Backbone as numpy.savetxt, mean C-alpha at the origin, in Angstrom:
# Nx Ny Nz CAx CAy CAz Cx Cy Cz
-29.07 35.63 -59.41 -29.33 34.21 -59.26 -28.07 33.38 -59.46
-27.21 33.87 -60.39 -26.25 33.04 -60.87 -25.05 33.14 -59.49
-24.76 34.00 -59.06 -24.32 34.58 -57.87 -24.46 34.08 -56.56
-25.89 33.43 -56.41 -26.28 32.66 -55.45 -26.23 30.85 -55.19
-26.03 30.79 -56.89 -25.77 29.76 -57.00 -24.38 28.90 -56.46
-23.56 30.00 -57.10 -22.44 29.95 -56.93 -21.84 29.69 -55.44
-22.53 30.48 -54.59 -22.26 30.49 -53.13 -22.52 29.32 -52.79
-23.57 29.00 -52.91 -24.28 27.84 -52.48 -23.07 26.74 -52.95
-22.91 26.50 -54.18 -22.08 25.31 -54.62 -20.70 25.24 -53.55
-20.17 26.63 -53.56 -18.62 26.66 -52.64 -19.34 25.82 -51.17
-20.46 26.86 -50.87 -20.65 26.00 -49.15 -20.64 24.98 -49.23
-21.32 23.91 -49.67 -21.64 22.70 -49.44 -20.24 21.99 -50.13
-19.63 22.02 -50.90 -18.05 21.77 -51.07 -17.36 21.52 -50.13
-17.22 23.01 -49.05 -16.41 23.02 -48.16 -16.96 21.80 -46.76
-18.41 21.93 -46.92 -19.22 21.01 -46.07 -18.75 19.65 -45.84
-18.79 19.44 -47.06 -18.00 17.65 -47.38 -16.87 17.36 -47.07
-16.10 18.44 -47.12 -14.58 18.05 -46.60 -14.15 17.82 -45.44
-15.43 18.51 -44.32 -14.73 18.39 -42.79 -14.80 17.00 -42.33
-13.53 16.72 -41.71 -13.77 15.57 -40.61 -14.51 15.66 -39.81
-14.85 14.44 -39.38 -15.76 14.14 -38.07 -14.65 14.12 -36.73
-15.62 14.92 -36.16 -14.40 15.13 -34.61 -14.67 13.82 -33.68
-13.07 13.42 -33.41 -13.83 12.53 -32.63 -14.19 12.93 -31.20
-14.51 11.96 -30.66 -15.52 11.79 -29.01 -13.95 12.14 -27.96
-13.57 13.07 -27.16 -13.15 12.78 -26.07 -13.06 11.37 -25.59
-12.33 10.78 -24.64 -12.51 9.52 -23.32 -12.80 10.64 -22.25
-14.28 9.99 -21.59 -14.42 10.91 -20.25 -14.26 9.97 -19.24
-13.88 10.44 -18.08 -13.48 9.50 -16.59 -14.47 10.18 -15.52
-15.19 9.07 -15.50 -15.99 9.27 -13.37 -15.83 8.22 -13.08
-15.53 9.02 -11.66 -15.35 8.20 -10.54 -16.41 8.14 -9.66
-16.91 6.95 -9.25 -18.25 7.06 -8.13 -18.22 6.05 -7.27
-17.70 6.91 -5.67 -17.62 5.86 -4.43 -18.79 5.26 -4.36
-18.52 3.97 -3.95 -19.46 3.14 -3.61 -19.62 3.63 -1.35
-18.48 3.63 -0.85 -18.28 4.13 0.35 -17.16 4.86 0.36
-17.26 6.35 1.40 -16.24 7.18 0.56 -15.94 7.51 2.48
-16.48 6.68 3.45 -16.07 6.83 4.80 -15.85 5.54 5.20
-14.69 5.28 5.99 -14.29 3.97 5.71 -13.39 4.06 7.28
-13.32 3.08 8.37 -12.45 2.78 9.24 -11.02 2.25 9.09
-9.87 2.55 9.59 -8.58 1.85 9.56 -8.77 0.40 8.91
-7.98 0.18 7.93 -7.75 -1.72 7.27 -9.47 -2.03 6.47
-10.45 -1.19 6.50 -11.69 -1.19 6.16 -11.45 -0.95 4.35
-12.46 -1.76 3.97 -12.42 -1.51 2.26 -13.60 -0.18 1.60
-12.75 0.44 0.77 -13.52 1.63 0.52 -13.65 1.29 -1.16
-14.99 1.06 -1.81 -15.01 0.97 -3.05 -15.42 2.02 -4.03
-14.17 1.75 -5.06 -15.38 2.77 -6.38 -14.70 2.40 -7.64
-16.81 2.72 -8.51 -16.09 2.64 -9.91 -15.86 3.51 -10.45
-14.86 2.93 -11.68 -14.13 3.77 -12.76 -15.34 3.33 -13.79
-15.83 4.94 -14.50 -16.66 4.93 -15.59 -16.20 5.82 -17.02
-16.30 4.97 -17.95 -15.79 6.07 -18.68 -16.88 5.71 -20.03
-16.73 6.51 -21.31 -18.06 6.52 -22.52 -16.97 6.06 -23.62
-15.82 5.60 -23.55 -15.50 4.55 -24.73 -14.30 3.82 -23.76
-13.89 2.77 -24.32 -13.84 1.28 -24.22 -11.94 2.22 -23.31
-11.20 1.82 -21.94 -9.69 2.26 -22.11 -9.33 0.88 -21.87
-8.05 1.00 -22.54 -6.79 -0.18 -22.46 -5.64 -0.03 -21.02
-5.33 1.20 -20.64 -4.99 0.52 -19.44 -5.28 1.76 -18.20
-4.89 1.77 -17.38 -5.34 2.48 -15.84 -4.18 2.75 -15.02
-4.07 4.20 -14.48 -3.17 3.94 -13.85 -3.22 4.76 -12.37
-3.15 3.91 -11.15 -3.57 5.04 -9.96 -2.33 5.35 -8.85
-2.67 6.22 -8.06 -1.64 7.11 -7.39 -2.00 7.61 -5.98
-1.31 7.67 -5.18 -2.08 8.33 -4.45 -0.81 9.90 -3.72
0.20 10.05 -4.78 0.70 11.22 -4.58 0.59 12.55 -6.23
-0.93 12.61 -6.53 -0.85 13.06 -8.09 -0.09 12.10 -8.79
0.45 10.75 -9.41 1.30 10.80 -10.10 2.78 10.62 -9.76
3.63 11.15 -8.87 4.76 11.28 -8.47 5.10 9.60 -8.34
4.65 8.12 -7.78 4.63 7.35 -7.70 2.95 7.23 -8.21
3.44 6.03 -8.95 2.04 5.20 -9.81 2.27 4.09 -10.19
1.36 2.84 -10.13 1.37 1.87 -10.53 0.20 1.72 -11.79
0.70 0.87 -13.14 -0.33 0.73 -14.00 -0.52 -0.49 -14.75
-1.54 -0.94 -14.68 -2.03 -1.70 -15.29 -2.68 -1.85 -17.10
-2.12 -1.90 -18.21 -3.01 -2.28 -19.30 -3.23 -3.73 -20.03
-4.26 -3.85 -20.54 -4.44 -5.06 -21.36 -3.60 -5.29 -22.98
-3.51 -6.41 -23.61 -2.83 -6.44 -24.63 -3.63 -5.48 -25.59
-2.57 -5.51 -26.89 -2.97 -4.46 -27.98 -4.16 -5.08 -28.60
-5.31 -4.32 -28.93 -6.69 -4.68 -29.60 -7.88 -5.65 -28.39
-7.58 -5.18 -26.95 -7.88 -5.60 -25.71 -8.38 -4.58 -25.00
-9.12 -4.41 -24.17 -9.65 -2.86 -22.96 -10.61 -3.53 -22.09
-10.51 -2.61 -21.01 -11.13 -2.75 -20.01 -12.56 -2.80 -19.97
-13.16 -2.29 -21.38 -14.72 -2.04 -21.43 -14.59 -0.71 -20.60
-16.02 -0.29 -19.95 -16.02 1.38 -20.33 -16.53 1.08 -18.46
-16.00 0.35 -17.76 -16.44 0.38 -16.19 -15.32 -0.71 -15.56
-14.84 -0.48 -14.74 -14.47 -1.14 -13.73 -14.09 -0.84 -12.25
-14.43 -1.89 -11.39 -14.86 -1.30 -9.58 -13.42 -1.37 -8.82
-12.72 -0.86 -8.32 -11.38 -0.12 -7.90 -11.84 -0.49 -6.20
-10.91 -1.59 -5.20 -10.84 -1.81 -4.10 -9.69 -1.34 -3.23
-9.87 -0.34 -2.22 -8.59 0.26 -1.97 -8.74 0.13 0.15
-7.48 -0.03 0.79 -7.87 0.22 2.34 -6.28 1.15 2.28
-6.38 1.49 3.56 -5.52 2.11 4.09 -5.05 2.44 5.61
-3.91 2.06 6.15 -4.14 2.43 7.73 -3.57 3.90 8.37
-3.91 5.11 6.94 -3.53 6.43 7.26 -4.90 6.95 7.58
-4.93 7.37 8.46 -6.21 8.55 9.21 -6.08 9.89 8.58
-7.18 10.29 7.92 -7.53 11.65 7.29 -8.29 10.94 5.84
-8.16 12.29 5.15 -8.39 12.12 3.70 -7.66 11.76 2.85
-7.71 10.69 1.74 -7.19 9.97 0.88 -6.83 10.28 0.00
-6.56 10.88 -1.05 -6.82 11.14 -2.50 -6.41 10.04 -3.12
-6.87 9.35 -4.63 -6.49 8.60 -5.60 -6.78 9.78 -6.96
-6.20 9.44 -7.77 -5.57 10.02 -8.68 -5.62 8.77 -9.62
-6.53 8.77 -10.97 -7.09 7.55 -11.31 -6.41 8.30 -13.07
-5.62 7.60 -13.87 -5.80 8.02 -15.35 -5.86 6.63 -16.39
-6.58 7.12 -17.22 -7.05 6.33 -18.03 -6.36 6.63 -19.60
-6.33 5.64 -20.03 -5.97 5.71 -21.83 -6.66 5.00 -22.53
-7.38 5.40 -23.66 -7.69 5.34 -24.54 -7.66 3.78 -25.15
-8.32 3.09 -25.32 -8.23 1.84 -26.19 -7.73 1.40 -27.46
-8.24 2.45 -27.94 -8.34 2.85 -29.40 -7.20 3.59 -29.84
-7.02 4.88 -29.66 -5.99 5.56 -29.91 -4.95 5.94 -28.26
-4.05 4.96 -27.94 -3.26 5.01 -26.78 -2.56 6.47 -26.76
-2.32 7.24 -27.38 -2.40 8.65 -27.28 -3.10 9.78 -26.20
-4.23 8.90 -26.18 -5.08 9.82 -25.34 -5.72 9.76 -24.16
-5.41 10.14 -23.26 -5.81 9.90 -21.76 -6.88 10.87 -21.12
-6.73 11.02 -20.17 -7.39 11.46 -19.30 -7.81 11.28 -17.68
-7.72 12.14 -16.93 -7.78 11.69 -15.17 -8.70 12.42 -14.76
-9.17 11.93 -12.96 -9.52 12.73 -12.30 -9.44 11.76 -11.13
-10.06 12.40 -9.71 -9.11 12.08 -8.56 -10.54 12.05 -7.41
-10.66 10.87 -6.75 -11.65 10.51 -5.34 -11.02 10.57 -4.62
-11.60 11.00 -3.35 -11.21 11.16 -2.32 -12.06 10.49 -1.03
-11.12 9.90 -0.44 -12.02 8.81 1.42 -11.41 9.53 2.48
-12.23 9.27 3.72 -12.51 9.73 4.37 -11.68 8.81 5.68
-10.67 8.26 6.09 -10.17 7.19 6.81 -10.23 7.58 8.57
-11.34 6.66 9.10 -11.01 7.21 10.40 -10.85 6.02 11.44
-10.05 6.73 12.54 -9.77 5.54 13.24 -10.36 4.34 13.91
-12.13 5.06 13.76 -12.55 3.58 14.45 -12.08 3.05 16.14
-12.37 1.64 15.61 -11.57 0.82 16.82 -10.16 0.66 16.18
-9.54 0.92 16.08 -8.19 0.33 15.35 -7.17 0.58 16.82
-5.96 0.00 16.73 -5.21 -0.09 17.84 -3.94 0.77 17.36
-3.53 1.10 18.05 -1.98 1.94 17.57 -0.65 1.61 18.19
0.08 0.47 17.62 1.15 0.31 17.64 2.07 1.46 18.38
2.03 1.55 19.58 3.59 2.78 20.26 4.68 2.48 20.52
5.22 1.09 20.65 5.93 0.79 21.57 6.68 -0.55 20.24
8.20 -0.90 20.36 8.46 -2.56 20.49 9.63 -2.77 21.29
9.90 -3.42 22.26 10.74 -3.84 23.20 11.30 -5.46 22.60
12.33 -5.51 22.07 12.88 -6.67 22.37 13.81 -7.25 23.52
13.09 -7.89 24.11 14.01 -8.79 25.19 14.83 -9.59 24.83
14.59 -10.68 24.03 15.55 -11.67 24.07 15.83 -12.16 22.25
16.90 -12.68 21.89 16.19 -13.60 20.58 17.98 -14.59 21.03
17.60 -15.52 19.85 19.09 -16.51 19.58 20.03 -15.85 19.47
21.17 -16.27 20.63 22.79 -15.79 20.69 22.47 -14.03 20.88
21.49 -13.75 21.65 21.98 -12.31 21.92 23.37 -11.89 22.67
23.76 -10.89 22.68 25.10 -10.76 23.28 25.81 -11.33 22.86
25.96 -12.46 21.73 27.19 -12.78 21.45 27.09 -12.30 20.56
28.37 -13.52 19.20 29.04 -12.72 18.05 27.70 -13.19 16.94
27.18 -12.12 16.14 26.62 -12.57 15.45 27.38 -11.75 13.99
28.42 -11.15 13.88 29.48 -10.53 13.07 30.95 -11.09 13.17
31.15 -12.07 12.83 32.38 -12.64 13.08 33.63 -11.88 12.45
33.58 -11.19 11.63 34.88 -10.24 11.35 35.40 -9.71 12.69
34.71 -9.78 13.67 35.17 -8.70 15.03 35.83 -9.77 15.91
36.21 -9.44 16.53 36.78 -10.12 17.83 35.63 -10.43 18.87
35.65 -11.39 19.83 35.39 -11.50 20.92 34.95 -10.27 21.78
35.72 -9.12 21.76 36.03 -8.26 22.60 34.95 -7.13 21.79
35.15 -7.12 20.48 34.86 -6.07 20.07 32.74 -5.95 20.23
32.75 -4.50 20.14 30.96 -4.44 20.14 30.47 -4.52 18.84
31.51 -4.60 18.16 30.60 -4.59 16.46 30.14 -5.96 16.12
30.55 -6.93 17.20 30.63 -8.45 17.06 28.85 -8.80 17.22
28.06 -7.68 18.03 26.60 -7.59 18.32 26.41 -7.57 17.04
25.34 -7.81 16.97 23.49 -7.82 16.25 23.02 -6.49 15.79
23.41 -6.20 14.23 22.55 -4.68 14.22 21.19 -4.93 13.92
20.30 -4.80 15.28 19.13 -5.37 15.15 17.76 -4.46 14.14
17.35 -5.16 13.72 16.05 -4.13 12.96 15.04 -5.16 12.93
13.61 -4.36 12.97 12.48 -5.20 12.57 11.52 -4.71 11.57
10.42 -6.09 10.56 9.85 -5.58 9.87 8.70 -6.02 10.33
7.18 -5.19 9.90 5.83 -5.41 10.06 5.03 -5.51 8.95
4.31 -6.62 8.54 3.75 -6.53 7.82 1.76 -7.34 7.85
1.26 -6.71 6.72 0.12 -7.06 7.76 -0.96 -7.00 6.02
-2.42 -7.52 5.99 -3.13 -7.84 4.92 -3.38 -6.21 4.46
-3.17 -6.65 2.81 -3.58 -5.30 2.17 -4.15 -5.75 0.75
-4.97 -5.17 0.59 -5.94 -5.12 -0.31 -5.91 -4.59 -1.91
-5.71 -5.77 -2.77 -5.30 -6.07 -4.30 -6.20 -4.91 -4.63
-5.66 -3.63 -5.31 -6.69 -2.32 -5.91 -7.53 -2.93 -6.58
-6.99 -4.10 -7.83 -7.93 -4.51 -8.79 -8.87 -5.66 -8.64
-8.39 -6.71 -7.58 -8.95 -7.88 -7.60 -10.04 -8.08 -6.42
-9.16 -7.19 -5.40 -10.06 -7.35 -4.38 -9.54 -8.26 -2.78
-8.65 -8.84 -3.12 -7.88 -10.10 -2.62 -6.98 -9.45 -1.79
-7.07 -10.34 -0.77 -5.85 -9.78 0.51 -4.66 -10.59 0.52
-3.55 -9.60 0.40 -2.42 -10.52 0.53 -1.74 -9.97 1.17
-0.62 -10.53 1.67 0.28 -9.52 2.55 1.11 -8.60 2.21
1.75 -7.30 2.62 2.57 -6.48 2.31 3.27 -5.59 3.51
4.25 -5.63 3.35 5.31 -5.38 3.86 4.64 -3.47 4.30
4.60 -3.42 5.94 3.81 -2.32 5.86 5.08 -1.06 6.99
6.05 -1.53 7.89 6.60 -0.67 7.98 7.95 -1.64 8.64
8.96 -0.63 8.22 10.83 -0.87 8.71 11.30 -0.54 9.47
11.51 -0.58 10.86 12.31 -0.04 11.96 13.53 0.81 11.20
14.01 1.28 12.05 15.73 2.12 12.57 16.22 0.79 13.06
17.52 0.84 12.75 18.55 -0.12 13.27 19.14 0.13 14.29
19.11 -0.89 15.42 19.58 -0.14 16.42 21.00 -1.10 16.43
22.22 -0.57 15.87 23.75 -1.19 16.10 23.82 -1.30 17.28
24.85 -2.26 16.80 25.44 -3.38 18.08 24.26 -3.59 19.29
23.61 -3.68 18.66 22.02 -4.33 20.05 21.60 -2.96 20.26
22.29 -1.81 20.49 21.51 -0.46 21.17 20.80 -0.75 22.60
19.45 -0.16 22.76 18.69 -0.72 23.47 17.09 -1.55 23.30
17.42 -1.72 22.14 16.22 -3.01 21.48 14.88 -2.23 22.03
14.94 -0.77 22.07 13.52 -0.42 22.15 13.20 1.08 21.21
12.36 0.71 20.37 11.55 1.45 19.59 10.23 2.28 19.94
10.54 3.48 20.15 9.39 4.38 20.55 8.89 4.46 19.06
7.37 4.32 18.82 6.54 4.07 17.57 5.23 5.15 17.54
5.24 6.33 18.81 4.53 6.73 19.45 4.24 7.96 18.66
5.16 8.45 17.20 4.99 8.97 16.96 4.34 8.71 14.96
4.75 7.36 15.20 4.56 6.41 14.04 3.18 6.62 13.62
2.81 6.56 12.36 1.24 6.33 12.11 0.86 4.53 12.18
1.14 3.47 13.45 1.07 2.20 13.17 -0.56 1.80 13.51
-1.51 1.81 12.87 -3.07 2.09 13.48 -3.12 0.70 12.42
-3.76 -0.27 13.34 -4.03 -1.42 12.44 -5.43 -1.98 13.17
-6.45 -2.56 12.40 -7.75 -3.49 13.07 -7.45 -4.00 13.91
-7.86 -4.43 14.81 -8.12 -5.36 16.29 -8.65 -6.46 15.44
-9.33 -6.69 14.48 -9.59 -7.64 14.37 -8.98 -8.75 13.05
-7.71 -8.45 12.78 -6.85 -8.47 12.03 -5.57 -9.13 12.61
-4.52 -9.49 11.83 -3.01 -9.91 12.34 -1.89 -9.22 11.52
-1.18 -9.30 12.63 0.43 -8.63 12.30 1.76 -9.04 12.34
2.41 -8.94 11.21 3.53 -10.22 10.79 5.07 -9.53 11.10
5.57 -10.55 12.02 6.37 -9.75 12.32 7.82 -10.67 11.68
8.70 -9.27 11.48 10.27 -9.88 10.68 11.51 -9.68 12.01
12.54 -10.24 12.12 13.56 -9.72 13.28 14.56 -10.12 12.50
15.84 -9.06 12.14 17.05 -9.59 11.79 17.86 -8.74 12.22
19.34 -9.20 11.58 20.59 -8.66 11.93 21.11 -7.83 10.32
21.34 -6.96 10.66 21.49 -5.84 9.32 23.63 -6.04 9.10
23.21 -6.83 8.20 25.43 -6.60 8.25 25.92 -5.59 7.33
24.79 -5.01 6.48 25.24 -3.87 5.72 25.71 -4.80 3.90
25.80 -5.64 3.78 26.24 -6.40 2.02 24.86 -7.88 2.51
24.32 -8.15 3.55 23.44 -8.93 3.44 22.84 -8.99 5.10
21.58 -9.42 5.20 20.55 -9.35 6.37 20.46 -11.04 7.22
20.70 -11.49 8.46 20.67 -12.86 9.13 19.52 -12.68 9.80
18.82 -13.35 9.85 17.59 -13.71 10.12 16.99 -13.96 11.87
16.90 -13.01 13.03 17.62 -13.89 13.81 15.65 -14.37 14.60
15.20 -14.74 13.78 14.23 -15.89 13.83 14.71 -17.36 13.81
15.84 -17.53 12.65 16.10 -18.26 12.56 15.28 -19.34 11.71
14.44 -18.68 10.37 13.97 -19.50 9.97 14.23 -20.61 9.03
13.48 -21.16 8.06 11.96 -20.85 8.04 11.70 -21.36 9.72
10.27 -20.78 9.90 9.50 -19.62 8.83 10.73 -18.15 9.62
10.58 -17.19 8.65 11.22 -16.16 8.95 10.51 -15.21 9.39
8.96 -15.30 9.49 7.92 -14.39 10.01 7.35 -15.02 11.24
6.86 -14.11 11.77 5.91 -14.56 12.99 4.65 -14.18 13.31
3.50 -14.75 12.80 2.04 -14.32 13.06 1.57 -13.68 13.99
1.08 -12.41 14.62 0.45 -12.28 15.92 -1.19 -12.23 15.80
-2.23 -13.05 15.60 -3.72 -13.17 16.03 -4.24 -11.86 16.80
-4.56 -10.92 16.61 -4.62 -9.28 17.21 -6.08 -9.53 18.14
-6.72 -10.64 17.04 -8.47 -10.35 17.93 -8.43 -11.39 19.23
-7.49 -12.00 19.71 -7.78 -12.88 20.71 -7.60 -11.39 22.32
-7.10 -10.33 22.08 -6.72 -8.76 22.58 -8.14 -8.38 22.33
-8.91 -8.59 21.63 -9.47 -7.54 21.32 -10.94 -6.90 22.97
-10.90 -8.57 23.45 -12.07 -7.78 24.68 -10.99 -7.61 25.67
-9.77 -8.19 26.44 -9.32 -7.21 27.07 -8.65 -6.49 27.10
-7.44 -5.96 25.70 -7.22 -4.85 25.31 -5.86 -4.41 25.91
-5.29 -5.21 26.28 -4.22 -5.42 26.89 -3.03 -4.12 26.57
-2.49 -3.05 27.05 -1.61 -2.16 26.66 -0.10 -2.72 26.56
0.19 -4.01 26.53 1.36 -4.73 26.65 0.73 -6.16 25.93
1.63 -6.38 24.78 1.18 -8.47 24.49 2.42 -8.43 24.00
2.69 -9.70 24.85 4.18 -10.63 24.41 4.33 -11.23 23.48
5.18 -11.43 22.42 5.75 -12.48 21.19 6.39 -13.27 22.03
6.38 -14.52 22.53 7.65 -15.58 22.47 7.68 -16.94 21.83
8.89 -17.40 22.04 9.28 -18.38 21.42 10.45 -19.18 22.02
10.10 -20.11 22.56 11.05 -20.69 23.69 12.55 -21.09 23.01
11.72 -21.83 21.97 13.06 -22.92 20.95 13.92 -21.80 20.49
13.55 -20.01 20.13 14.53 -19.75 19.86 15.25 -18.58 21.04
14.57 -18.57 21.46 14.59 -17.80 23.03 13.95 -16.05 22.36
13.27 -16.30 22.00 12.61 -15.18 21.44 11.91 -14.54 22.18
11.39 -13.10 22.76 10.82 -12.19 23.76 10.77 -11.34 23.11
9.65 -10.31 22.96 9.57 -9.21 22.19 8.30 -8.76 22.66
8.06 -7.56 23.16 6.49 -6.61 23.60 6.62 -5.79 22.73
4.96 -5.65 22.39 4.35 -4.66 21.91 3.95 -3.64 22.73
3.71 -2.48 22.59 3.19 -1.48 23.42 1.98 -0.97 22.35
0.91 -1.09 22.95 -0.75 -0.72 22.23 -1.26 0.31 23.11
-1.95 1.25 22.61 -2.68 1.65 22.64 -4.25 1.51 21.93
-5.27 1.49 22.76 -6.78 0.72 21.91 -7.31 1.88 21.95
C-alpha cells in the first residue's frame, strides 16, 4: 500500500508540471471562383483558427512576394477575402503565408490554384509605329546632323487595369516593355509571340519614348505622357488593325489584334 502510494504521489507531481501546448495557426484557402476568363476577377478566402498579423502572397513559391502586416498588438482577425486577375492563360498558383498575431515567430502556408482561360480576350501581335514628333530628326543632340545616333531609340510601354489583391480596386499598372529599337530601327514589334491577351471590354494605356541610356524623352510629348485606347468601341467589329493618332503631335501607331 505504502508503495502505491508513493507512485501515485510522483504521477500526479509530474502531471502538474507540464505545459499546455499551444494551438498551431492553421491556413485554408477557399475559392470563391477558381475558373476565371483573361482581366476576370477570381476570389478567395484566407481562413485561419487564431487571429494573423500579417500575409504574404506569391505567385512564384516565394521567390518574389509582396507582404502586408498590421501594427504590433493589431491582426487581421482569423478571415480575409483575397481579389486576384491575371492576363496569363493556364493555371495560376498563389502561394499565401500567414504569421501569427500573437507570437510573430510562427507562420504557416499553403497555395490555390485558378484556372485562366482565354475567353473573348484579344491578343495583342503586332505594334507598328508610323509617325510621332521630329521623327527622323535629331532627337540626341551629342551627334551631328549626319550621324544615325542623332535618331530616337524608340521603345514603348503598355499598361492596362489591375486588380488591388487586398482591396479589390482597379488601378493601373504598368503591364509590358518593348525592345528598343536604336536609332528608329524599323518601329515594328512582332508581339506574336508575346503573352499580350487583354478584355475587349477594357482599355490599354499606351507610353512612347526615346531611351538615351542616363534618362528617357517622352516623345508624346506630354503631359499627358499616356494615351488611352477604349478597346470596346472594336469589340462588334473586331477590327485586326486599330490606329492610335494624334494630329497635334503627328502621332501614328497600329496595333495588330487578333480576336
Amino acid at each position: 500500500m505504502l508503495i502505491l502510494a508513493v507512485l501515485f504521489s510522483c504521477s500526479s507531481s509530474d502531471n502538474d508540471t507540464l505545459e499546455p501546448q499551444e494551438e498551431p495557426i492553421t491556413l485554408e484557402l477557399v475559392a470563391v471562383n477558381n475558373i476565371v476568363g483573361i482581366d476576370e476577377v477570381a476570389t478567395f478566402q484566407v481562413k485561419t483558427n487564431k487571429p494573423f498579423g500579417s500575409i504574404t502572397h506569391s505567385t512564384d513559391n516565394f521567390t518574389n512576394a509582396t507582404t502586408i502586416s498590421k501594427n504590433a498588438g493589431d491582426s487581421f482577425g482569423t478571415s480575409l477575402t483575397l481579389y486576384v486577375n491575371t492576363a496569363n492563360i493556364g493555371v495560376i498558383t498563389y502561394s499565401i503565408r500567414v504569421r501569427d498575431a500573437v507570437d510573430d515567430q510562427i507562420t504557416t502556408t499553403n497555395t490555390i490554384s485558378f484556372t485562366v482561360e482565354k475567353g473573348n480576350a484579344l491578343h495583342i501581335k503586332e505594334v507598328l509605329v508610323n509617325n510621332f514628333y521630329d521623327k527622323d530628326a535629331t532627337w540626341d543632340p551629342e551627334f551631328s546632323d549626319t550621324d544615325p545616333n542623332r535618331l530616337a531609340d524608340v521603345f514603348f510601354a503598355l499598361s492596362k487595369p489591375h486588380i488591388d489583391i487586398f482591396t479589390g480596386q482597379l488601378t493601373k499598372r504598368l503591364w509590358y516593355t518593348s525592345d528598343i529599337k536604336e536609332n528608329q530601327g524599323d518601329l515594328l514589334w512582332n508581339l506574336s509571340q508575346e503573352n499580350l491577351y487583354i478584355n475587349p471590354n477594357g482599355f490599354l494605356i499606351l507610353g512612347l519614348a526615346d531611351d538615351d541610356g542616363n534618362f528617357v524623352q517622352d516623345l508624346l510629348l506630354g503631359p499627358p505622357t499616356e494615351r488611352e485606347i477604349s478597346l470596346s468601341q472594336y469589340s462588334t467589329t473586331q477590327p485586326t488593325r486599330i490606329t492610335l493618332e494624334d494630329t497635334s503631335i503627328n502621332l501614328d501607331l497600329d496595333f495588330g489584334l487578333v480576336w
